Tab-separated table of C-alpha atoms and ligand atoms in Angstrom:
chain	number	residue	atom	x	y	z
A	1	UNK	CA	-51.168	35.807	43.498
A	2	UNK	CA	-50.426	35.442	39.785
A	3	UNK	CA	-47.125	37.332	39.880
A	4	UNK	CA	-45.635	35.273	43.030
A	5	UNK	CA	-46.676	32.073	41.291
A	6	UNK	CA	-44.897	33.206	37.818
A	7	UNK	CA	-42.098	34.765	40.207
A	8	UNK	CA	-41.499	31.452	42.130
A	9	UNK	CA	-42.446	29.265	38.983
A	10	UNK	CA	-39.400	31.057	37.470
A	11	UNK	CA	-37.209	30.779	40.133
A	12	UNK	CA	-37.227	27.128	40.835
A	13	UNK	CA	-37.072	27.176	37.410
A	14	UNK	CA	-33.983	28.771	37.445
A	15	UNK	CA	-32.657	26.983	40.658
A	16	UNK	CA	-33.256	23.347	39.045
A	17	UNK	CA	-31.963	24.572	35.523
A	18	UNK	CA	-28.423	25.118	37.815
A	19	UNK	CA	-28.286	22.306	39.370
A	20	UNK	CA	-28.986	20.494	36.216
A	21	UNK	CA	-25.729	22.042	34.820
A	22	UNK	CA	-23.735	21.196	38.250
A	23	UNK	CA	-25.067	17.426	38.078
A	24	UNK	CA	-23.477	15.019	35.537
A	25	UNK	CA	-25.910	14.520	32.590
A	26	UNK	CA	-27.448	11.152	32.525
A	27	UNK	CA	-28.459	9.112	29.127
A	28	UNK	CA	-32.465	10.129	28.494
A	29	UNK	CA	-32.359	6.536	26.914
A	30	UNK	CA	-30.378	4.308	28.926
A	31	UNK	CA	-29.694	5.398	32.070
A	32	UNK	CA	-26.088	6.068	31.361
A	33	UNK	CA	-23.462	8.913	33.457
A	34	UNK	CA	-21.850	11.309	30.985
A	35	UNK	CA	-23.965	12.791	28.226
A	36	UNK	CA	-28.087	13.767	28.485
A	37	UNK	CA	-28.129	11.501	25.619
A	38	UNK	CA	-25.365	8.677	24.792
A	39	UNK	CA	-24.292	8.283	21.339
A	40	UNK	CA	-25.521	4.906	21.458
A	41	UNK	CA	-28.718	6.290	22.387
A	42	UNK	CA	-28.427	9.334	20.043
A	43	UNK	CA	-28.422	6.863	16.633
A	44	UNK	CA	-32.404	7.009	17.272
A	45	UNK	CA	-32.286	10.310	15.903
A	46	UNK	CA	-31.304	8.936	12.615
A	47	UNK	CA	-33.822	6.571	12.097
A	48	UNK	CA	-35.139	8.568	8.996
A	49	UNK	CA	-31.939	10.391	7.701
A	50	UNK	CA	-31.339	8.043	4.563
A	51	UNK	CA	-34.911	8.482	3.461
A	52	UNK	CA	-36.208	10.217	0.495
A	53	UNK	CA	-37.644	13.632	1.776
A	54	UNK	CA	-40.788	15.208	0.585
A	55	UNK	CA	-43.485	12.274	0.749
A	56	UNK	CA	-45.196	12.103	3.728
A	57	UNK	CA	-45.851	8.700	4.989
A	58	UNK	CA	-49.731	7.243	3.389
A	59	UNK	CA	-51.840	9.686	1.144
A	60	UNK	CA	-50.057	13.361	-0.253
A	61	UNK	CA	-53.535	14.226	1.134
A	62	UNK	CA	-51.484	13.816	4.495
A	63	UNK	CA	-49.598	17.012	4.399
A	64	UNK	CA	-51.677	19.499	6.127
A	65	UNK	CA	-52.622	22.335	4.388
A	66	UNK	CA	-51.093	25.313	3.866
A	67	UNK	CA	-47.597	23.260	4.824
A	68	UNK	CA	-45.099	22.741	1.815
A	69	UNK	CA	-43.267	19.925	3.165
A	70	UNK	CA	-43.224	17.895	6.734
A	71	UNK	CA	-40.398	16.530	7.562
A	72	UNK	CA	-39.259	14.781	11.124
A	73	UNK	CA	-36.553	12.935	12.353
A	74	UNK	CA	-37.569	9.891	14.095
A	75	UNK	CA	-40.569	7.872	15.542
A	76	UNK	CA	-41.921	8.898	18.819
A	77	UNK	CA	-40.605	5.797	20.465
A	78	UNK	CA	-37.517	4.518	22.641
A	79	UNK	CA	-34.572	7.095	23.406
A	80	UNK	CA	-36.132	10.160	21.329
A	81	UNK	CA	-39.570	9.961	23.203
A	82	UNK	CA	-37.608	9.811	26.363
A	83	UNK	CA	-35.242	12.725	25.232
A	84	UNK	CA	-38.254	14.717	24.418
A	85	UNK	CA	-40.088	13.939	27.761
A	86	UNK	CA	-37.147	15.159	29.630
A	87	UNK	CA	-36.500	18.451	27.573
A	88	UNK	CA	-39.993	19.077	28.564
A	89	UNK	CA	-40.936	18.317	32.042
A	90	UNK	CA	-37.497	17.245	33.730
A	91	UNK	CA	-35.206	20.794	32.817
A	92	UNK	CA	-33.016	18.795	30.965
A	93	UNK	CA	-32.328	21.248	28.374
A	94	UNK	CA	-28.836	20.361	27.507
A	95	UNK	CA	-30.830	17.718	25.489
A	96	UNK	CA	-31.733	20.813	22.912
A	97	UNK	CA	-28.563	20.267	21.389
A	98	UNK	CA	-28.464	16.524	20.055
A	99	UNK	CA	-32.205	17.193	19.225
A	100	UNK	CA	-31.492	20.399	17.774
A	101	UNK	CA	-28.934	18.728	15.552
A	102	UNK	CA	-30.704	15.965	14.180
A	103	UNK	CA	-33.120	18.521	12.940
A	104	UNK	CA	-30.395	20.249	11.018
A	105	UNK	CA	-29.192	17.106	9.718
A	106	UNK	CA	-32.564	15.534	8.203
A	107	UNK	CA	-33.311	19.282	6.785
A	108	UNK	CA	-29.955	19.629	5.372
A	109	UNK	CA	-30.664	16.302	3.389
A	110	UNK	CA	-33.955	16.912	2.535
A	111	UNK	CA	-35.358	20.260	2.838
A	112	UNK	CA	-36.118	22.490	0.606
A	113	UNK	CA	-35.622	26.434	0.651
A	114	UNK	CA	-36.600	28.299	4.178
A	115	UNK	CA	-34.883	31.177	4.588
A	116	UNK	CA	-35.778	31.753	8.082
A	117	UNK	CA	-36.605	29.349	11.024
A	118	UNK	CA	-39.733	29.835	13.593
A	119	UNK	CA	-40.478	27.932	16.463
A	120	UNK	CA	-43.798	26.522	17.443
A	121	UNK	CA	-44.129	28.588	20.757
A	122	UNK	CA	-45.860	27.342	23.603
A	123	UNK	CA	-47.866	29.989	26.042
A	124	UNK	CA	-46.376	32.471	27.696
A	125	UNK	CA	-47.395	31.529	30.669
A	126	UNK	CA	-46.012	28.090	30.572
A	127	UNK	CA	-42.634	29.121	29.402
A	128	UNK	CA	-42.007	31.562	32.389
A	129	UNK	CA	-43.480	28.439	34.711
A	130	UNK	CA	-40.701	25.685	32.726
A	131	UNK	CA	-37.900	28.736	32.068
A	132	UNK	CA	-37.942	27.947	28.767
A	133	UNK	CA	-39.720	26.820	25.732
A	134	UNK	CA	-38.264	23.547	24.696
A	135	UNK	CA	-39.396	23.915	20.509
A	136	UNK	CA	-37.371	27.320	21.009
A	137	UNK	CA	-34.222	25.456	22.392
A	138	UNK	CA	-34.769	23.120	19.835
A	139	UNK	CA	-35.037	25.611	17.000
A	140	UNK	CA	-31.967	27.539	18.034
A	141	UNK	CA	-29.665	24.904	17.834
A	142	UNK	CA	-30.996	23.615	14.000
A	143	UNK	CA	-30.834	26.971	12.810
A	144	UNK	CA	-27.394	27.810	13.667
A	145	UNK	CA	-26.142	24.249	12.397
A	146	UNK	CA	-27.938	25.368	8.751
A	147	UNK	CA	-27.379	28.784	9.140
A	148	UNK	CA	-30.343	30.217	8.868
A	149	UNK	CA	-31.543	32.712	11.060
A	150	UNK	CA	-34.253	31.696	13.801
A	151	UNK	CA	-37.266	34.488	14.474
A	152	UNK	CA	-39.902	33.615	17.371
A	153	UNK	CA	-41.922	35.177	15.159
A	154	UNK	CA	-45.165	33.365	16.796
A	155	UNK	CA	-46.986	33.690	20.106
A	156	UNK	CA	-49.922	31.968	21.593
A	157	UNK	CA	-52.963	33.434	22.120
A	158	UNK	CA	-54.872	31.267	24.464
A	159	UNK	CA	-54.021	27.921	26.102
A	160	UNK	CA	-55.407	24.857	24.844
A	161	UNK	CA	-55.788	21.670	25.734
A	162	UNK	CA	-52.897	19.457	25.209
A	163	UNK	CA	-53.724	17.843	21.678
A	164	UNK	CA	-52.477	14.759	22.928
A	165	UNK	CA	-55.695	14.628	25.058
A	166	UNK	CA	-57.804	14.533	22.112
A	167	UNK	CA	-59.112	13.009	19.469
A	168	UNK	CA	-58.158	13.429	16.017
A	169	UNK	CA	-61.149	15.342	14.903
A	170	UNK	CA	-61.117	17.822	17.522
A	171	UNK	CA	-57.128	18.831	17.254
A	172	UNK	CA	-57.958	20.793	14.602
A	173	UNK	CA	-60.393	22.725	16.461
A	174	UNK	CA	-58.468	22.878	19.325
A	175	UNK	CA	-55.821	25.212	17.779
A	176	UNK	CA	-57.330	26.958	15.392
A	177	UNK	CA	-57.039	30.386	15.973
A	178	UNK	CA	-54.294	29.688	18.767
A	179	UNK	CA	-51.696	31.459	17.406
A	180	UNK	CA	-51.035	35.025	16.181
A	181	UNK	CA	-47.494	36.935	14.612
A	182	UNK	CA	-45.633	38.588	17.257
A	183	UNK	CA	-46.289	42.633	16.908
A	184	UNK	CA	-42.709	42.783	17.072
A	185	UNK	CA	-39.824	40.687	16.051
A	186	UNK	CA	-42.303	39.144	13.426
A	187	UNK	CA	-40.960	39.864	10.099
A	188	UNK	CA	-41.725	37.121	8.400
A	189	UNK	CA	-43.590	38.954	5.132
A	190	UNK	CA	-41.375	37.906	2.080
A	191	UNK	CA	-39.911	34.648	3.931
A	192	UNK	CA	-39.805	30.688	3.123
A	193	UNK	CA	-40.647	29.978	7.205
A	194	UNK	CA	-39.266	26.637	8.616
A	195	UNK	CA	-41.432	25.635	11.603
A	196	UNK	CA	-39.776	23.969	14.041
A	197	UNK	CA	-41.645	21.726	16.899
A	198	UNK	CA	-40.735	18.937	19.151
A	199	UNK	CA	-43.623	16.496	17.930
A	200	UNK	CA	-46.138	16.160	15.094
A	201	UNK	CA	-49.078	13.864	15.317
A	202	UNK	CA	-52.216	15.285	13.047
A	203	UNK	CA	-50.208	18.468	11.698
A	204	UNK	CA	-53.119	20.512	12.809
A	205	UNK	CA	-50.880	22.835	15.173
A	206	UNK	CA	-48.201	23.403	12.525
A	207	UNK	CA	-50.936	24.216	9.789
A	208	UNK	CA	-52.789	26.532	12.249
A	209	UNK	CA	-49.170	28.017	12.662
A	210	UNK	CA	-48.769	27.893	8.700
A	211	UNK	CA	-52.088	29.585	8.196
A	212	UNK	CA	-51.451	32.840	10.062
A	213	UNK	CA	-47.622	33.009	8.610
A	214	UNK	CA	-48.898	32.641	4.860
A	215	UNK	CA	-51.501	35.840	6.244
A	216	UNK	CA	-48.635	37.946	7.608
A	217	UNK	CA	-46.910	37.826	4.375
A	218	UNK	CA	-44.756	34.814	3.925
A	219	UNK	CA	-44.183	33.066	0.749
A	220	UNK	CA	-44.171	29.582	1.815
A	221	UNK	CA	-44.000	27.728	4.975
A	222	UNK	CA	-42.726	24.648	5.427
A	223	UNK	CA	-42.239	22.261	9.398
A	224	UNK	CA	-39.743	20.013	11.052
A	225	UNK	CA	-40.050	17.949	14.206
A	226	UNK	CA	-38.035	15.452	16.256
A	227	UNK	CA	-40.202	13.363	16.257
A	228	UNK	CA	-43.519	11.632	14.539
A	229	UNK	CA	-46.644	10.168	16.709
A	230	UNK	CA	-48.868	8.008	15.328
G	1	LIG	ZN1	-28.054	5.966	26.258
């Protein structure tokens, strides 16, 4: 019962992924033929690229422990929320790239080391049922732009609730404990991680990410998203 879902889950997974790719993209933002996300539309991206990196927004008290730095590239509002809902529930994946490069470009202004990039992972389960794992896509693309080389080094353990369902206090508690290093194709012991996520609201998925990185070994571990929620 299991297996035929997965099986099917994957297939019209795979059937709606082609005929994405046979369709003409449409703007995420606007509405427009042509691109899966207009350049018009695509400036969102750039809300925060002439900023000064390295101070999160409010209190340093902010930054989630055990996370080095926390960067992201815009708001979650207007074309990039709608970019990021598509990636995620409409198959839209060519959108990876745009949102994959705006990564690279805020991290090549204002990062700081990483010498290998890791993607937030979502369940198994949930990636054979979408085809994919958007953060992956995401990750792929910003790595090659600053070549570094991308490891999905992480799994996760058990589903949880979406964090977006609730509250601030219980996020933390939500994912802690969520994730584990990959038996294979971790090798992360010795590395400067760069975790790489659509979305950050508290932090408190990244940190639990952080937390069992810094206990397989890595140095430092520092996080990029697309976008911020507040
Ligand atoms: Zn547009």
């Amino acid at each position: 019962m299991q297996l035929s879902r997965a099986l099917g889950g994957a297939i019209s997974a795979a059937a709606s992924h082609a005929l994405d790719l046979a369709l003409p993209a449409r703007c995420s933002g606007c509405g427009r033929e042509g691109e899966p996300l207009c350049r018009s539309c695509a400036r969102a991206l750039d809300a925060r690229l002439e900023l000064p990196g390295g101070v999160p927004i409010g209190m340093p008290a902010e930054l989630p422990a055990p996370l080095l730095q926390l960067e992201w590239c815009a708001p979650f509002a207007g074309p990039v929320r709608a970019a990021l809902h598509d990636l995620k529930y409409r198959g839209e994946r060519r959108l990876a790239r745009p949102l994959g490069l705006a990564v690279a470009r805020r991290w090549g202004r204002v990062g700081v080391g990483a010498s290998v990039v890791v993607p937030v992972p979502v369940h198994a389960e949930r990636e054979r049922r979408r085809g994919y794992d958007q953060a992956a896509l995401i990750a792929e693309v910003a790595a090659t732009a600053l070549g570094i080389p991308q490891r999905r080094a992480l799994e996760r353990e058990r589903a949880t609730t979406a964090q977006f369902r609730l509250g601030r206090a219980d996020r933390a508690a939500n994912v802690a404990g969520a994730f584990r290093v990959r038996p294979a194709g971790g090798q992360v012991a010795g590395h400067w991680v760069l975790l790489v996520d659509d979305v950050v609201t508290t932090g408190a998925t990244l940190a639990a990410c952080a937390t069992v990185l810094v206990h397989a070994g890595a140095i430092g571990v520092s996080a990029i998203t697309v976008a911020r929620e507040r």
